[in-house]
C-alpha positions as a LaTeX table, in Angstrom:
\begin{tabular}{lrrr}
\hline
Residue & $x$ (\AA) & $y$ (\AA) & $z$ (\AA) \\
\hline
Met1 & $-0.09$ & $-0.30$ & 0.04 \\
Leu2 & 0.86 & 3.52 & $-0.14$ \\
Gly3 & 1.99 & 5.87 & 2.14 \\
Thr4 & 1.18 & 4.45 & 6.71 \\
Ile5 & $-1.89$ & 4.74 & 8.75 \\
Trp6 & $-1.09$ & 8.86 & 9.64 \\
Ile7 & $-2.30$ & 9.16 & 6.22 \\
Asn8 & $-5.47$ & 7.94 & 7.21 \\
Phe9 & $-5.85$ & 9.51 & 10.84 \\
Gly10 & $-4.48$ & 12.88 & 8.60 \\
Leu11 & $-7.41$ & 12.43 & 6.16 \\
Gly12 & $-9.46$ & 10.80 & 9.67 \\
Met13 & $-8.63$ & 14.21 & 11.51 \\
Leu14 & $-9.27$ & 17.27 & 8.17 \\
Ala15 & $-13.09$ & 15.40 & 8.21 \\
Phe16 & $-13.43$ & 15.27 & 11.98 \\
Leu17 & $-12.44$ & 19.34 & 12.01 \\
Val18 & $-14.71$ & 20.27 & 8.50 \\
Thr19 & $-17.82$ & 18.50 & 10.43 \\
Leu20 & $-17.38$ & 19.95 & 13.87 \\
Gly21 & $-16.98$ & 23.54 & 12.42 \\
Thr22 & $-19.69$ & 23.09 & 10.00 \\
Ala23 & $-22.50$ & 21.46 & 12.31 \\
Val24 & $-21.13$ & 23.46 & 15.97 \\
Ala25 & $-23.25$ & 26.56 & 13.99 \\
Ser26 & $-26.67$ & 24.39 & 13.87 \\
Asn27 & $-26.61$ & 22.00 & 15.96 \\
Val28 & $-26.07$ & 21.67 & 19.95 \\
Trp29 & $-22.20$ & 20.92 & 20.18 \\
Leu30 & $-22.76$ & 16.86 & 21.28 \\
Val31 & $-24.56$ & 15.85 & 17.72 \\
Ser32 & $-22.07$ & 18.01 & 16.69 \\
Leu33 & $-19.37$ & 16.14 & 18.26 \\
Glu34 & $-21.02$ & 12.76 & 17.18 \\
Arg35 & $-21.41$ & 13.95 & 13.88 \\
Ala36 & $-17.46$ & 14.45 & 13.68 \\
Gly37 & $-16.66$ & 11.52 & 15.35 \\
Ile38 & $-18.59$ & 9.31 & 12.62 \\
Ala39 & $-16.82$ & 11.37 & 9.93 \\
Phe40 & $-13.49$ & 10.73 & 10.70 \\
Val41 & $-14.57$ & 6.91 & 10.90 \\
Leu42 & $-16.14$ & 7.09 & 7.09 \\
Phe43 & $-12.85$ & 8.65 & 5.87 \\
Phe44 & $-9.91$ & 6.99 & 8.10 \\
Leu45 & $-11.82$ & 4.00 & 6.73 \\
Ala46 & $-11.92$ & 4.67 & 3.06 \\
Ala47 & $-8.23$ & 5.57 & 2.70 \\
Phe48 & $-7.38$ & 2.38 & 3.21 \\
Pro49 & $-9.31$ & 1.26 & $-0.85$ \\
Ile50 & $-7.71$ & 4.95 & $-2.43$ \\
Arg51 & $-4.29$ & 4.30 & $-1.11$ \\
Trp52 & $-4.52$ & $-0.04$ & $-2.15$ \\
Leu53 & $-5.56$ & 1.57 & $-5.38$ \\
Leu54 & $-3.22$ & 4.56 & $-5.68$ \\
Ala55 & $-0.35$ & 1.27 & $-5.40$ \\
Thr56 & $-2.11$ & $-0.84$ & $-7.98$ \\
Phe57 & $-1.43$ & 2.30 & $-10.45$ \\
Ile58 & 2.19 & 3.11 & $-9.26$ \\
Gln59 & 3.05 & $-0.98$ & $-9.82$ \\
Ala60 & 0.96 & $-0.57$ & $-12.82$ \\
Ser61 & 2.88 & 2.15 & $-14.50$ \\
Thr62 & 6.44 & 1.55 & $-13.57$ \\
Pro63 & 8.35 & $-2.10$ & $-15.40$ \\
Pro64 & 10.24 & $-3.73$ & $-11.85$ \\
Met65 & 13.01 & $-3.79$ & $-12.03$ \\
Val66 & 15.93 & $-6.39$ & $-11.85$ \\
Thr67 & 19.37 & $-5.84$ & $-10.20$ \\
Asp68 & 22.53 & $-6.66$ & $-11.62$ \\
Ser69 & 24.33 & $-8.30$ & $-9.36$ \\
Leu70 & 27.73 & $-8.80$ & $-11.01$ \\
Glu71 & 27.46 & $-4.65$ & $-12.15$ \\
Gly72 & 26.61 & $-3.29$ & $-9.14$ \\
Thr73 & 23.79 & $-1.54$ & $-11.39$ \\
Ser74 & 19.51 & $-1.34$ & $-11.75$ \\
Ser75 & 17.61 & $-1.68$ & $-14.28$ \\
Pro76 & 14.41 & $-3.05$ & $-15.99$ \\
Leu77 & 16.15 & $-5.24$ & $-18.69$ \\
Ala78 & 18.07 & $-7.30$ & $-17.83$ \\
Glu79 & 20.88 & $-10.06$ & $-19.97$ \\
Gly80 & 20.06 & $-9.95$ & $-23.89$ \\
Gly81 & 17.25 & $-7.80$ & $-23.68$ \\
Val82 & 14.49 & $-10.61$ & $-20.91$ \\
Val83 & 13.53 & $-9.35$ & $-17.31$ \\
Leu84 & 13.99 & $-12.24$ & $-15.42$ \\
Glu85 & 11.64 & $-13.59$ & $-12.79$ \\
Ile86 & 12.72 & $-13.72$ & $-9.28$ \\
Gly87 & 13.21 & $-18.04$ & $-9.22$ \\
Gln88 & 15.60 & $-17.09$ & $-12.09$ \\
Gln89 & 17.14 & $-14.17$ & $-10.38$ \\
Leu90 & 17.89 & $-16.55$ & $-7.51$ \\
Glu91 & 19.38 & $-19.44$ & $-9.35$ \\
Gln92 & 21.67 & $-17.36$ & $-10.83$ \\
Glu93 & 23.03 & $-15.27$ & $-7.92$ \\
Asp94 & 22.99 & $-19.18$ & $-6.05$ \\
Glu95 & 25.12 & $-19.86$ & $-8.94$ \\
Thr96 & 27.82 & $-17.09$ & $-8.26$ \\
Phe97 & 28.11 & $-17.36$ & $-4.77$ \\
Ala98 & 30.74 & $-17.85$ & $-2.87$ \\
Pro99 & 31.10 & $-17.20$ & 1.05 \\
Thr100 & 34.63 & $-15.41$ & 2.20 \\
Ser101 & 36.82 & $-17.19$ & 4.11 \\
Ile102 & 38.46 & $-16.10$ & 6.98 \\
Asp103 & 42.21 & $-15.31$ & 5.33 \\
Lys104 & 40.89 & $-13.12$ & 2.75 \\
Met105 & 39.50 & $-11.10$ & 5.53 \\
Glu106 & 41.05 & $-8.13$ & 5.24 \\
Arg107 & 41.52 & $-6.10$ & 9.06 \\
Ile108 & 41.32 & $-2.51$ & 8.81 \\
His109 & 43.22 & $-0.51$ & 10.92 \\
Pro110 & 42.76 & 2.62 & 12.02 \\
Thr111 & 44.17 & 5.78 & 10.60 \\
Glu112 & 45.38 & 7.61 & 13.59 \\
Asp113 & 46.55 & 7.02 & 16.72 \\
Pro114 & 44.34 & 7.57 & 19.81 \\
Ala115 & 45.63 & 10.50 & 20.92 \\
Thr116 & 46.15 & 12.87 & 17.61 \\
Val117 & 41.81 & 12.28 & 17.65 \\
Ala118 & 42.39 & 13.33 & 21.09 \\
Glu119 & 44.57 & 16.19 & 20.80 \\
Val120 & 42.31 & 17.30 & 17.10 \\
Val121 & 38.86 & 17.82 & 18.93 \\
Arg122 & 40.51 & 19.52 & 22.23 \\
Arg123 & 41.50 & 22.47 & 20.00 \\
Leu124 & 37.98 & 22.17 & 18.32 \\
Ser125 & 35.52 & 21.94 & 21.65 \\
Asp126 & 38.22 & 25.17 & 22.43 \\
Glu127 & 37.58 & 27.42 & 19.31 \\
\hline
\end{tabular}
């Protein structure tokens, strides 16, 4: 679905305030509050199918993106202009997967020693 529950809540609150503002002028405040509450619930619930329809239309208008794991690029067409299915993409990843051994891993050494870093921080905090 498109968006979050806060969209529903915001739409419901807008309906609540507009209904309360217009109903208070010609009704008792309790009746106005009841009608505003009904408007909140109706608009809150009506936002769900609206968000679902918008998400469906947006997904239908954009082509699916396939990530090329070897090159790190995204393109709607992969390998010879054919869009890969999810299952095919997973099969290709399984074939090229090789776990990294501990010997190949490199240890990252800090570029500065802690004393130099402490001096720089002290100088910057004094200014």
